[in-house]
Each structure stands twice: as C-alpha cells, then as structure tokens.
Amino acid sequence: MTTFRLPAAVLAAGLTLAQAAPSGQAPPAKPALGTFGIDTAQMDPAVKPGDDFFRYVNGKWLATATIPADKARYGMFDALRDQAETDVRALVDELGRTPAPAGSVRQKVADLYASWMDEARIEARGLEPLRPDLAAIDAATTKTELVRLMGRLEFSAPFAFGITADPAEPTRYVVTIGQAGLGMPVRDYYLSPGAKFDGYRAAYRTYVTRIFELLGDRTPAESAATVIALETKLAEAHWPAERRRDVKATNNPMDRAGLATAVPAVDWQVALEPSGLGAVTHVVLREVSAIQGGAALLDSEPLAAWKKYLAFHVADDATDQLPKAFDEASFAFHSKALRGVEVQRERWKRGIDLLDTLLGEGVGELYVAKYFPPGHKAAMDALVANLRTAMGERLKTLAWMDDKTRAEAQRKLATFEPRIGYPSKWRDYSAYTVDRTALFENVRRGRAFAWQRRVVRLGEPVDRAEWGMRPQTVNASYNASMNQLTFPAAILQPPFFDPAADPAVNYGGIGAVIGHEMGHGFDDSGRQYDEAGRIRNWWTDETSAKFVAQTDKLAAQYNAFCPLPETCVNGKLTMGENIGDLGGLEMAYTAYKLSLGGKEAPVLGGLTGDQRFFLAHAQIWRAIQRDDALRNQILTDPHAPPAARGSIPERNIDAWYTAFGVKPGDKAYLAPDARVHIW
Ligand SMILES: [Zn+2]
C-alpha cells in the first residue's frame, strides 16, 4: 500500500466542481482560506517564484510559524489532523455522557478511552500486567522455546508475519514473512558514522538501560549493552529502506519445504503455530538474506542474550500501558531524541490515537455520520472521473510510450477503483471485548482480534471492500494488488478540498492528491502490477528503458535536495512518491484545463487560473519540521520532505514557467530538456 502522506467527453461536458455539488445542499458561501481558497497573506512577494517557489507561496508563514512543543512537524496536514482529533474527541465525550448498551461499538469506544484515561489505575497495577510475559521469557531454556515465544504476537523477533493479497493471485490471501526486530527505526541508526548517529545510539543505550532498571533487572547497563550488540548484528543483516521497495526481490513465494530450506535456522512449525498459522502451506518470503541473517543469530548468539532482547522489547512495546516512568522513558527516546519533540502530547490526544488503532472503524462510522457531508462524496466522484479522463488523454499522446504498452496502461487506468469517504461496509467488532478497567488487556485483545480476523479469512477470497485507512485519517492511498484508490473523509476538507473555493484551488489541492494516488499505479513499483493487481511485466523492453531513463533524471533532482548538512533526500527511496507527485500535478493541471471547456479562467485577486492552481499546490505542503524529525524522515520514509514536494514537481511542468514568468537565470529554472515528463 502506498500512501499520500496522498478527454473529449469532459471537454464537451465542461464538468466543473460546482456542477458536481448535489442539489439541495448549498456549499458555504466563503472558502476557509482567503477569498477564493488561498491564504495569499502568507505569501512572500519579496521572493521570486522562479528562485524558490515554496518560499514565494509560504514565505511569511515560514518566517513566523512555530512548531507546537508536542509535535515534530507542523503544517497544513498537521492542522487538519488536529481538527480531526478534536472532532473525534467531541464524539467520544458525547459517548461518555450517554451510556451505551453492553457489547455495542459505542460501549467499546467509550470504555477503551476510559481505560486509557485512568492513569491512577495504570499506576496502581504497576508491572503486574507484564508479569506473565516476563515469567514466560524467564522459563525458556531452549532455542525451541525461544522461537515459540517469538511466534506470539506480543513478542519481538528477527522476522514478522503478515497477511496480504497474494501477488501471484490477488484474489486470495497469502502469509508473508519479512525482516523485523530492531528497536531503532532502521539499520542506519545502528551503523551510520558521525556525531549525530553517535548521539542517537547514546540515547538508545540510556533508554534500554532505563527500561531494564524499571523491570528490576540486576545489571541494567550490562543487559542494555547485550541487547544493543545483538540488534547491531541484526541491523547488519537488514535491508536498507530503498531495497525493501523492490517488488521482485521481495516476492519469493515458496511452500513449507522451500521455507525450511531457505531459512533452516528456524523451526517454522514452532514459529507459525502460536499466531494461528500452523496449517499454512505456502508463504511469501520478503527480505530473504535479512531473515536468513537474523535467524542465524538464533544459533550464534547465546540464549541469555535473546531472553534479554525479548524482555526489553515486550516492555518497550507496552510502555504507554505501564506506569508513567515507562512512558516517560519511551518519550525521551522515541519522541525527544529521535524526532526532537519537546513535550509529551496531552493524554486525551494519545487516547484518540489508540481508538484509531483498535476501534478505528467504530469511531469512523460515528465520525462520518457527524462530519462528512454526503455532497462531498458526489463532488469527489466527479473530480476523480475528471482526473481519470485527464490521465487517459495524456496517455494517448505520450511520445516515449509504444502502442502495445499504451494499450495495457489504458486498461489499467480503466480498472482503477476509487473509494471515497468511508467503507461500504463497517468492520464487525463483536468478537472484541473491552473492559473499562484493564487497558493493558484491552490493547492485547484488540491486537489479537485484528490479527485473528485476518487469520480466519486465509482460505477465503480477498475482501475488496476492506479499508486499510480510517475515515478520520488525513491521508490517501493506492493499493497496487487491489488497483484501488482510497480517499478518507478527513482529507476531503480545506485546504485540500473546499466546495466554496475556486476550482483551480481544488484541482491544485485534492486534484493533485487524486493524481498522486493514480500515479502510484504507474510509478516504479506500481507499474510492475497489472490491471488485476498481479505482478506481471506488461511493458516492452524499449518503453521500459525510456521510463527508467526519465525516472533516473527525476531521482537526480531529489538527490540534490539537501535540507540539512550531509543529509540529502534519497531519490531511490522516494522514487514512487516523487513520480506520484509529478504525475499527479500534471494530471490535475490537465483535468483543470479540461474542466474549463476551452474558456479562459477568470482573474481573481490579480491571479490567473494557472497561477492559483500552482499556488494551491504549494500551499498544501506548507510545513516546518524539527531537524531530528527531518533526518528520521529522510532515512525511513518513502515520502520526500514537504518543501521538496511543494516545489520540485512544479519545476518540471512547462505551464508553471509560463504562469510565473520563470526564466533562465532563476535558481529553480530547468531547461526544457532537463524537465522530466513521465505521465
Ligand atoms: Zn503516495
């Protein structure tokens, strides 16, 4: 799943947003931002658009904004997330005032939240909830017992199980086994040289030591050193983040005999049984050499070291359900040291996150009923249709694509399934029991419930109606195996989507988001899947080579974006998202022009339609970020930082040059043959 974090018929119809709004529901008269949807007061007219477009659009805001002490980043996305959080809080507060029938979703939402907020009880219970796990680790005396623990959901291991659509046959599910088991985000944190990374490693040592102290370990510093030495060896085996995006290298289907041969260091029957997978006959192994390397450590490293490892991780995983001292230690490392966050978020906000994780669709159903106007769905349907048409038109004329590949691409485009707002059927939570007085157990049962509902469906056809995102999530996604686009209700709000805003603004905002997700179907990873979601090469060699040549050029543009000393964007890791951003903006621009039906857009506030389109796009990326968080993102996240996403796509689009009079000599100027045009 790839996330955003986001023709002739239309020419004739001249379809616009306003026409798509349902009758009987008047949109608000005034847009949320400015007079037509852009916060022009935040622009910096002293900056030349051709020198630094992101700063031209957002300069005044960037110069004065501050990051809230409990955040690592702040911008448009974050403001909207705050709004969604506040909206959900209001729902939960309402539930708290009116008792719901036992066993209902409302009861579960209210009681899970209450158990989270009951800090006095969490404190009073102390380590008691964790005791059975610690005792089970203590009792292990053989490698087999160790592997059996690792097979349980609550314990960490050098491998992790997943259940997804089978890349060979996406109508059925398959069990995946992937690399796992590090306490720091990715291998670079263990292995990269330099003072910054030495600092992260020192903070991790402090954290692991502190957890052992709190667990009553007799030699906490020594135990921490053991765990970190073990994880460093595991990190050496791990694949780097960009290699994990390799569709072919991570698709290694095999039967159980093949698995036993590929990774002989693990007794897979013992490992698979505890999570209900004992009867599984075939699996997909992902990062093969990493899993082999990690599994080999089960033999080469002492059992005692692995037991320390399990004890640390089972506590690390539950710090927010344990006494405050655990929670504070976790915050000091995970949030403060790794991302620069200054203070812990208020408890209620974290409670909303927990609801999202464990009862997300239960909350989502209530959220949609209260906050999602039905008219938004209709307007989005029209916008998605326009974007699809725009991409179809562009495909027709792409010079680098031969006709055979073009026909396949058109077929894939035609079978995209857009999903807007909320799922067509809501998740059934009846098998999940929530107890108002037992947070730790609520979390355990919630995770087990989520896993078990996947396990029982292993033999059934893939459920295409299922959503991976929640309606209250400010994001969007594309799933290559399903060829589905998903736009949750919460992103269908200003500044992305505002029925009262000028159409240029909506095309530059949510239009670019829609185009981005469509672009994922045709990015370096998505293009390897066909219209049915199968991994199949539908490209001729010649067209494929031309695609790669263009994307290499694009990667070079991002590699040259270095927001911190010695820290540049990884063009390979971010390739899929960058193709999505560039293609999305091109498609949205084409759709906007088609929507005008050959007419000139009006000038508003002295700005042309084209200018408003690009301004709206750079506006949605308005954000500032802490340095540690930025470094973390660049190492771990396939999305480039906001300042890159709100400026590099523009540099490749000819219409942007015309709209803002960008000329040779301007800092962001690219000669026409240096611009990348993919979709
Ligand atoms: Zn994306």
XYZ file of C-alpha atoms and ligand atoms in Angstrom:
680
model
C 0.000 0.000 0.000
C 1.308 3.361 -0.971
C 0.032 6.429 0.796
C -0.037 10.156 0.161
C 1.337 11.267 3.275
C -1.816 11.450 -0.521
C -10.936 13.816 -22.645
C -13.069 14.614 -25.133
C -16.203 13.748 -23.137
C -15.244 16.141 -20.382
C -14.337 18.878 -22.833
C -17.819 18.592 -24.235
C -19.486 18.425 -20.849
C -17.307 21.145 -19.331
C -17.750 19.415 -15.997
C -16.852 21.535 -13.003
C -16.910 21.140 -9.265
C -19.845 23.455 -8.855
C -21.900 21.338 -11.208
C -20.955 18.246 -9.279
C -22.304 19.592 -5.997
C -25.596 17.860 -5.187
C -28.768 19.820 -5.378
C -30.372 20.959 -2.167
C -27.102 21.373 -0.324
C -25.719 24.856 -0.570
C -21.950 24.999 -0.108
C -20.697 27.562 2.420
C -20.540 30.937 0.731
C -16.992 31.725 1.786
C -13.940 29.476 1.432
C -11.989 28.527 4.550
C -8.842 30.297 3.301
C -8.679 33.777 1.782
C -11.325 34.975 -0.652
C -11.005 32.117 -3.157
C -9.205 29.371 -1.191
C -5.608 30.580 -0.988
C -4.086 32.230 2.049
C -2.354 34.932 -0.001
C -1.417 36.878 3.140
C 1.187 34.188 3.846
C 2.977 34.639 0.521
C 6.309 36.433 0.374
C 6.301 38.745 -2.645
C 9.981 39.590 -1.988
C 10.913 36.060 -3.139
C 10.984 35.425 -6.887
C 8.749 32.435 -7.713
C 11.445 31.123 -10.062
C 14.049 31.186 -7.302
C 12.194 29.408 -4.520
C 8.547 28.684 -5.247
C 7.837 27.063 -1.875
C 9.041 30.206 -0.079
C 7.275 32.524 -2.502
C 3.967 30.845 -1.680
C 4.514 30.229 2.025
C 7.308 32.636 2.987
C 5.532 34.830 5.530
C 4.149 31.787 7.276
C 7.516 30.012 7.251
C 9.179 33.070 8.783
C 6.793 33.304 11.716
C 5.365 29.831 12.356
C 6.498 27.753 15.312
C 6.208 24.035 15.872
C 3.989 23.194 18.866
C 6.097 21.707 21.679
C 4.352 18.325 21.380
C 4.973 17.984 17.641
C 7.887 17.111 15.378
C 6.363 18.935 12.420
C 3.653 21.463 11.789
C 1.842 22.467 8.658
C -1.362 22.107 6.675
C -1.602 18.345 7.132
C -0.945 18.648 10.841
C -3.517 21.383 11.332
C -6.108 19.210 9.633
C -5.074 16.243 11.766
C -5.567 18.393 14.851
C -9.042 19.183 13.567
C -9.896 15.504 13.044
C -8.581 14.730 16.513
C -10.752 17.435 18.073
C -13.774 16.203 16.104
C -13.271 12.638 17.352
C -12.789 13.925 20.902
C -16.200 15.602 20.739
C -17.754 12.287 19.692
C -16.068 10.399 22.482
C -17.125 12.980 25.055
C -20.715 12.615 23.877
C -20.488 8.849 24.274
C -19.180 9.301 27.791
C -22.333 11.235 28.715
C -24.832 8.667 27.400
C -24.308 5.055 28.488
C -24.419 2.637 25.561
C -25.684 -0.997 25.574
C -23.052 -3.515 26.724
C -21.248 -5.054 23.773
C -22.103 -2.228 21.374
C -19.362 -0.406 19.473
C -20.260 2.744 21.413
C -19.646 0.960 24.706
C -16.298 -0.300 23.443
C -15.165 3.103 22.236
C -16.196 4.771 25.495
C -14.662 2.081 27.711
C -11.398 1.756 25.800
C -10.955 5.509 26.087
C -11.886 5.446 29.791
C -9.362 2.672 30.459
C -6.717 4.767 28.700
C -7.502 7.884 30.733
C -7.484 6.036 34.075
C -3.857 6.803 34.926
C -4.315 6.107 38.636
C -5.277 2.515 37.913
C -2.408 2.052 35.443
C -0.024 3.313 38.113
C -1.537 1.102 40.802
C -1.265 -2.030 38.674
C 2.453 -1.425 38.217
C 4.266 -4.223 36.419
C 1.543 -6.765 37.151
C 0.094 -6.925 33.601
C 3.530 -7.689 32.185
C 4.463 -10.377 34.723
C 3.131 -13.394 32.769
C 5.216 -12.398 29.732
C 8.348 -11.858 31.787
C 7.790 -15.208 33.508
C 7.382 -16.952 30.145
C 10.694 -15.469 28.987
C 12.386 -16.497 32.244
C 11.127 -20.040 31.823
C 12.563 -20.525 28.328
C 15.586 -22.847 28.399
C 15.908 -23.980 24.786
C 16.031 -22.416 21.349
C 12.705 -24.103 20.541
C 11.041 -22.360 23.471
C 12.591 -19.091 22.353
C 11.214 -19.472 18.819
C 7.775 -20.396 20.204
C 7.718 -17.102 22.136
C 8.852 -15.211 19.051
C 5.888 -16.657 17.192
C 3.495 -14.931 19.571
C 2.060 -11.557 18.560
C 3.320 -9.738 21.636
C 7.000 -10.684 21.289
C 9.663 -9.258 19.032
C 11.640 -11.429 16.584
C 14.016 -11.127 13.628
C 11.009 -11.934 11.420
C 7.404 -10.730 11.289
C 4.314 -12.334 9.793
C 1.775 -10.507 7.678
C -1.324 -11.448 5.699
C -1.905 -9.676 2.385
C -3.278 -10.276 -1.091
C -1.077 -12.790 -2.913
C 0.966 -11.017 -5.618
C 0.664 -14.150 -7.749
C -3.124 -14.291 -7.402
C -4.540 -11.149 -5.733
C -7.977 -12.673 -5.196
C -6.610 -14.806 -2.383
C -4.593 -14.097 0.752
C -1.054 -15.177 1.475
C 1.144 -15.148 4.585
C 4.265 -13.004 4.258
C 7.427 -13.230 6.334
C 9.531 -10.092 6.465
C 12.562 -8.681 8.261
C 11.890 -7.224 11.718
C 13.144 -6.875 15.245
C 15.074 -3.595 15.620
C 14.424 -1.142 18.447
C 15.690 1.889 16.488
C 13.865 2.846 13.275
C 16.167 1.390 10.593
C 19.655 -0.095 10.224
C 21.316 3.294 9.588
C 20.758 4.284 13.227
C 22.997 1.385 14.306
C 25.593 1.534 11.555
C 26.000 5.097 10.233
C 29.096 7.017 11.359
C 29.029 10.565 12.697
C 28.267 12.573 15.818
C 24.538 12.764 15.123
C 24.220 8.996 14.989
C 26.518 8.565 17.988
C 24.028 10.777 19.802
C 21.053 8.620 18.800
C 22.925 5.488 19.876
C 23.807 7.032 23.254
C 20.150 7.967 23.771
C 19.092 4.423 22.897
C 21.580 2.997 25.393
C 20.164 5.280 28.086
C 16.641 4.203 27.180
C 17.259 0.450 27.118
C 19.153 0.711 30.406
C 16.274 2.638 31.965
C 13.729 0.019 30.870
C 15.845 -2.727 32.458
C 16.067 -0.672 35.656
C 12.305 -0.340 35.725
C 11.918 -4.067 35.113
C 14.087 -4.700 38.180
C 16.988 -6.155 36.197
C 20.045 -6.614 38.440
C 22.572 -5.399 35.832
C 20.650 -2.945 33.650
C 23.625 -1.348 31.875
C 25.096 -4.730 31.028
C 21.741 -6.059 29.832
C 21.304 -2.986 27.629
C 24.756 -3.487 26.109
C 23.850 -7.112 25.346
C 20.596 -6.158 23.622
C 22.193 -3.378 21.574
C 25.103 -5.583 20.476
C 22.601 -8.205 19.337
C 20.463 -5.679 17.482
C 23.533 -4.210 15.796
C 24.276 -7.635 14.297
C 20.651 -7.886 13.236
C 20.869 -4.424 11.676
C 23.830 -5.551 9.565
C 21.629 -8.252 8.045
C 18.694 -5.886 7.450
C 17.983 -4.492 4.015
C 18.137 -0.712 3.581
C 14.784 1.040 3.197
C 15.087 1.630 -0.569
C 15.809 -2.032 -1.294
C 12.651 -3.054 0.537
C 10.665 -1.291 -2.211
C 11.946 -3.789 -4.795
C 8.800 -5.597 -5.909
C 10.569 -8.584 -7.443
C 13.272 -9.051 -4.829
C 10.677 -9.088 -2.034
C 8.340 -11.540 -3.778
C 9.649 -15.027 -3.066
C 6.755 -17.482 -2.967
C 7.542 -20.923 -1.563
C 5.956 -23.917 0.068
C 6.793 -25.059 3.573
C 9.604 -27.336 2.396
C 11.071 -24.402 0.498
C 10.821 -22.219 3.597
C 12.595 -24.857 5.700
C 15.399 -24.954 3.137
C 15.629 -21.179 2.725
C 15.762 -20.436 6.464
C 16.837 -23.641 8.212
C 17.771 -21.895 11.464
C 14.098 -21.545 12.422
C 11.693 -24.404 13.136
C 8.836 -22.757 11.271
C 6.141 -25.047 12.631
C 7.071 -23.865 16.112
C 7.216 -20.227 14.974
C 3.960 -20.215 12.982
C 1.676 -22.117 15.366
C 1.277 -19.528 18.172
C -0.284 -16.949 15.842
C -2.652 -19.452 14.261
C -0.594 -20.094 11.122
C 0.480 -23.690 11.810
C -1.544 -25.107 8.906
C -0.281 -22.639 6.300
C 1.111 -24.460 3.240
C 2.835 -21.675 1.380
C 4.281 -18.250 2.167
C 5.968 -15.280 0.523
C 9.398 -14.582 1.968
C 10.320 -10.910 1.638
C 13.875 -9.764 2.509
C 15.391 -13.236 2.211
C 19.009 -12.577 3.181
C 17.925 -10.369 6.107
C 15.680 -13.094 7.502
C 18.398 -15.683 6.984
C 20.955 -13.443 8.690
C 18.633 -12.669 11.589
C 17.687 -16.324 12.028
C 21.352 -17.384 12.040
C 21.796 -15.196 15.124
C 19.424 -17.518 16.984
C 22.250 -20.080 16.873
C 25.292 -17.848 17.102
C 24.102 -15.644 19.993
C 23.554 -17.003 23.498
C 20.037 -17.847 24.655
C 20.561 -15.493 27.607
C 21.113 -12.575 25.215
C 17.915 -13.367 23.332
C 15.986 -13.525 26.597
C 17.192 -10.025 27.472
C 16.183 -8.937 23.995
C 12.652 -10.320 24.402
C 12.230 -8.764 27.847
C 13.282 -5.320 26.654
C 11.047 -5.426 23.612
C 7.929 -6.700 25.320
C 8.228 -3.757 27.733
C 9.202 -1.263 25.007
C 6.091 -2.307 23.140
C 3.803 -1.640 26.126
C 5.299 1.484 27.737
C 2.113 3.500 27.271
C 0.067 0.903 29.162
C 2.540 0.691 32.052
C 3.343 3.142 34.891
C 4.379 6.664 33.964
C 8.091 6.009 34.439
C 7.983 3.643 31.433
C 6.010 6.125 29.373
C 8.408 8.953 30.193
C 11.458 6.873 29.283
C 9.862 5.939 25.970
C 9.012 9.559 25.216
C 12.569 10.689 25.994
C 13.924 8.302 23.369
C 11.294 7.760 20.691
C 9.942 11.310 20.547
C 12.571 13.619 22.020
C 15.864 12.033 20.941
C 14.719 10.637 17.579
C 12.378 13.429 16.478
C 13.151 16.479 18.605
C 9.698 16.711 20.207
C 9.831 18.782 23.402
C 6.839 17.683 25.445
C 4.567 14.664 25.558
C 1.202 15.099 23.842
C -1.767 15.517 26.110
C -3.113 12.190 27.205
C -6.513 12.568 25.536
C -4.855 13.039 22.134
C -2.970 9.804 22.529
C -6.224 8.183 23.611
C -7.772 9.201 20.278
C -4.812 7.531 18.533
C -5.429 4.342 20.480
C -9.097 4.329 19.472
C -7.967 4.815 15.907
C -5.691 1.796 16.109
C -8.015 -0.620 17.873
C -11.557 0.556 17.038
C -10.856 2.788 14.046
C -13.926 1.949 12.013
C -16.153 2.009 15.077
C -15.082 5.616 15.564
C -15.134 6.163 11.801
C -18.798 5.285 11.498
C -19.691 7.901 14.105
C -17.276 10.413 12.544
C -18.775 10.112 9.082
C -22.330 10.454 10.361
C -21.466 13.704 12.103
C -18.793 15.345 9.973
C -18.885 14.117 6.373
C -21.402 15.925 4.153
C -22.840 13.484 1.574
C -22.328 16.126 -1.102
C -18.563 15.804 -0.705
C -18.725 12.250 -1.959
C -20.561 13.264 -5.132
C -18.178 16.150 -5.781
C -15.210 13.845 -5.306
C -16.692 11.254 -7.665
C -16.789 13.946 -10.336
C -13.232 15.092 -9.621
C -11.857 11.548 -9.738
C -13.646 10.976 -13.037
C -12.082 14.156 -14.425
C -8.610 13.124 -13.301
C -9.055 9.686 -14.837
C -10.115 11.268 -18.088
C -7.144 13.632 -17.962
C -4.726 10.786 -17.490
C -6.344 8.868 -20.340
C -5.852 11.883 -22.583
C -2.233 12.247 -21.545
C -1.580 8.546 -22.126
C -2.811 8.893 -25.700
C -0.090 11.367 -26.577
C 2.924 10.227 -24.511
C 5.741 10.180 -27.054
C 8.024 7.797 -25.154
C 5.422 5.021 -24.831
C 4.820 2.475 -27.603
C 1.303 1.431 -28.545
C 1.424 -2.029 -27.016
C 2.388 -0.701 -23.603
C -0.034 2.186 -24.039
C -2.964 -0.184 -24.508
C -2.040 -2.027 -21.317
C -1.718 1.254 -19.426
C -5.137 2.371 -20.635
C -6.609 -0.932 -19.477
C -5.113 -0.472 -16.039
C -6.370 3.099 -15.813
C -9.868 1.974 -16.759
C -9.966 -0.577 -13.936
C -8.854 1.765 -11.122
C -11.392 1.522 -8.323
C -11.776 4.800 -6.390
C -13.119 4.649 -2.826
C -14.243 7.887 -1.270
C -15.058 8.925 2.276
C -15.725 5.675 4.118
C -16.020 1.907 3.547
C -19.156 0.400 2.039
C -19.420 -1.956 4.998
C -18.189 -1.386 8.515
C -15.938 -3.723 10.450
C -17.676 -6.043 12.891
C -16.089 -5.631 16.334
C -18.390 -8.060 18.139
C -15.539 -10.508 18.863
C -13.518 -7.794 20.613
C -14.174 -7.412 24.338
C -13.317 -4.134 26.053
C -13.078 -3.716 29.816
C -13.192 -0.245 31.341
C -10.650 -1.173 33.999
C -7.972 -3.043 32.041
C -6.036 -1.016 29.479
C -3.196 -3.482 29.003
C -5.563 -6.367 28.309
C -7.729 -4.193 26.045
C -4.702 -3.478 23.878
C -3.621 -7.113 23.813
C -7.087 -8.341 22.938
C -7.518 -5.613 20.333
C -4.344 -6.607 18.525
C -5.212 -10.288 18.770
C -8.692 -9.551 17.412
C -7.260 -7.622 14.442
C -4.825 -10.420 13.670
C -7.301 -13.253 14.166
C -9.862 -11.766 11.794
C -7.195 -11.941 9.108
C -6.141 -15.466 10.011
C -9.661 -16.889 9.753
C -10.056 -15.432 6.281
C -6.897 -17.036 4.904
C -8.816 -19.528 2.776
C -11.456 -17.038 1.658
C -11.438 -14.723 -1.361
C -9.814 -11.336 -0.719
C -12.259 -8.811 0.696
C -12.093 -5.895 -1.734
C -14.418 -3.818 0.434
C -11.931 -3.681 3.289
C -10.179 -0.407 4.044
C -6.634 -0.020 5.335
C -7.269 3.611 6.339
C -9.875 5.110 8.646
C -12.407 7.729 7.506
C -10.966 10.115 10.124
C -7.428 9.782 8.714
C -5.983 12.805 6.883
C -4.309 10.846 4.098
C -4.996 8.930 0.900
C -3.661 5.682 -0.537
C -3.201 3.412 -3.530
C -3.076 -0.365 -3.219
C -1.327 -1.990 -6.182
C -2.608 -5.519 -5.517
C -6.196 -4.273 -5.483
C -5.723 -1.452 -8.005
C -7.751 0.676 -5.584
C -7.544 4.361 -4.665
C -8.737 5.410 -1.212
C -9.624 8.959 -0.100
C -10.815 9.080 3.527
C -13.416 11.626 4.601
C -10.986 13.622 6.737
C -8.770 14.706 3.820
C -11.800 15.998 1.920
C -11.648 19.338 3.728
C -9.873 22.676 3.202
C -7.166 23.356 2.140
C -7.291 20.157 0.055
C -10.927 20.319 -0.887
C -13.305 23.210 -0.336
C -16.611 23.326 -2.227
C -16.643 27.106 -1.708
C -13.179 27.595 -3.224
C -12.240 28.425 -6.794
C -11.947 25.251 -8.936
C -8.269 25.994 -9.681
C -7.626 25.689 -5.952
C -9.376 22.355 -5.659
C -7.553 20.954 -8.688
C -4.190 22.125 -7.276
C -5.117 20.656 -3.886
C -7.223 17.496 -3.801
C -6.883 17.128 -7.596
C -3.127 16.720 -7.191
C -3.753 14.261 -4.347
C -6.028 12.172 -6.565
C -3.492 12.342 -9.383
C -0.735 11.357 -6.974
C -2.571 8.198 -5.966
C -3.354 7.364 -9.599
C 0.309 7.955 -10.365
C 1.217 5.221 -7.896
C -0.389 2.715 -10.233
C 2.272 3.742 -12.735
C 5.282 4.518 -10.549
C 8.476 2.432 -10.492
C 6.795 -0.088 -8.203
C 3.135 0.141 -9.279
C 3.961 -0.291 -12.967
C 5.057 -3.837 -12.199
C 1.455 -4.765 -11.319
C -1.203 -5.230 -13.974
C -4.866 -4.189 -14.004
C -5.809 -7.231 -11.901
C -3.149 -6.465 -9.268
C -0.836 -9.275 -10.395
C 2.901 -8.813 -10.695
C 3.252 -9.076 -14.471
C 5.557 -7.341 -16.921
C 3.252 -5.590 -19.400
C 5.968 -3.290 -20.702
C 8.002 -3.685 -23.866
C 11.737 -3.526 -23.190
C 12.137 -0.372 -25.211
C 9.397 1.571 -23.404
C 10.595 0.263 -20.076
C 14.106 1.585 -20.767
C 12.682 5.009 -21.624
C 10.683 5.049 -18.397
C 13.791 4.220 -16.361
C 15.821 6.924 -18.114
C 13.229 9.539 -17.134
C 12.902 8.353 -13.558
C 16.696 8.387 -13.156
C 16.622 12.046 -14.129
C 13.901 12.663 -11.562
C 15.875 10.828 -8.856
C 18.846 13.137 -9.531
C 16.665 16.202 -8.877
C 15.647 14.844 -5.476
C 19.144 13.610 -4.607
C 20.262 17.230 -4.971
C 17.705 18.433 -2.404
C 19.692 18.653 0.852
C 17.746 20.308 3.666
C 20.412 19.564 6.330
C 24.202 19.372 6.134
C 25.180 15.926 4.852
C 21.516 14.962 4.640
C 20.035 14.798 1.152
C 16.795 13.233 0.010
C 17.239 9.647 -1.221
C 15.923 9.755 -4.787
C 15.627 5.980 -4.916
C 13.751 5.530 -1.642
C 11.339 8.340 -2.555
C 11.037 7.424 -6.244
C 7.463 6.122 -6.121
C 6.153 9.106 -4.181
C 8.008 11.557 -6.421
C 6.598 10.008 -9.575
C 3.181 10.211 -7.907
C 3.704 13.895 -7.075
C 4.933 14.861 -10.530
C 2.392 12.783 -12.436
C -0.346 13.887 -10.062
C 0.327 17.561 -10.632
C 0.476 17.082 -14.421
C -2.800 15.141 -14.399
C -4.527 17.626 -12.104
C -3.401 20.503 -14.322
C -4.709 18.752 -17.421
C -8.000 17.998 -15.651
C -8.291 21.638 -14.589
C -7.811 22.829 -18.165
C -10.336 20.283 -19.433
C -12.818 21.481 -16.822
C -12.645 24.988 -18.276
C -14.038 23.621 -21.535
C -11.772 25.812 -23.657
C -12.697 29.025 -21.825
C -10.274 31.323 -20.058
C -10.451 31.155 -16.243
C -11.367 34.441 -14.529
C -8.638 36.511 -12.864
C -9.192 36.566 -9.077
C -7.278 38.837 -6.750
C -4.955 39.625 -9.634
C -4.096 35.952 -10.132
C -4.767 33.863 -13.215
C -6.308 30.391 -13.009
C -2.948 28.757 -13.706
C -1.284 30.804 -11.002
C -3.974 29.858 -8.488
C -3.598 26.189 -9.416
C 0.143 26.112 -8.632
C -0.191 28.341 -5.565
C -2.813 25.982 -4.141
C -0.475 23.055 -4.675
C 2.492 24.613 -2.885
C 0.098 25.773 -0.161
C -0.956 22.243 0.837
C 2.718 21.421 1.519
C 3.227 24.368 3.875
C 5.075 22.873 6.867
C 8.061 23.207 9.152
C 9.876 20.329 10.772
C 12.438 19.692 13.516
C 15.919 18.679 12.312
C 15.909 15.275 14.018
C 12.493 14.505 12.599
C 13.628 15.597 9.151
C 16.668 13.317 9.323
C 14.444 10.484 10.555
C 12.045 11.042 7.651
C 14.812 11.112 5.055
C 16.203 7.801 6.342
C 12.965 5.922 6.835
C 10.142 7.463 4.841
C 9.463 6.984 1.121
C 7.950 10.498 1.085
C 10.262 13.455 0.430
C 10.035 16.396 2.876
C 7.198 18.894 2.291
C 9.452 21.656 0.906
C 10.558 19.267 -1.855
C 7.048 18.049 -2.576
C 5.771 21.611 -2.895
C 8.448 22.798 -5.327
C 10.242 20.095 -7.344
C 7.185 18.860 -9.306
C 6.497 22.451 -10.404
C 9.992 22.788 -11.897
C 9.152 20.032 -14.390
C 5.888 21.494 -15.631
C 6.029 23.864 -18.589
C 2.841 25.704 -17.601
C 4.441 26.738 -14.298
C 7.183 28.573 -16.216
C 4.603 30.459 -18.231
C 2.348 31.189 -15.265
C 5.095 32.844 -13.207
C 7.433 34.086 -15.924
C 10.262 31.811 -14.779
C 13.356 32.434 -16.904
C 16.908 31.142 -17.397
C 18.984 32.500 -14.523
C 16.234 31.916 -11.931
C 17.513 29.480 -9.321
C 14.839 26.825 -9.869
C 14.900 27.125 -13.665
C 15.346 23.906 -15.602
C 15.999 23.973 -19.335
C 13.161 22.323 -21.276
C 15.199 19.192 -21.989
C 16.113 18.844 -18.304
C 12.453 18.746 -17.268
C 11.038 15.298 -16.619
C 7.683 14.431 -18.172
C 6.536 10.955 -17.247
C 2.746 10.850 -17.117
Zn 1.929 8.294 -2.164
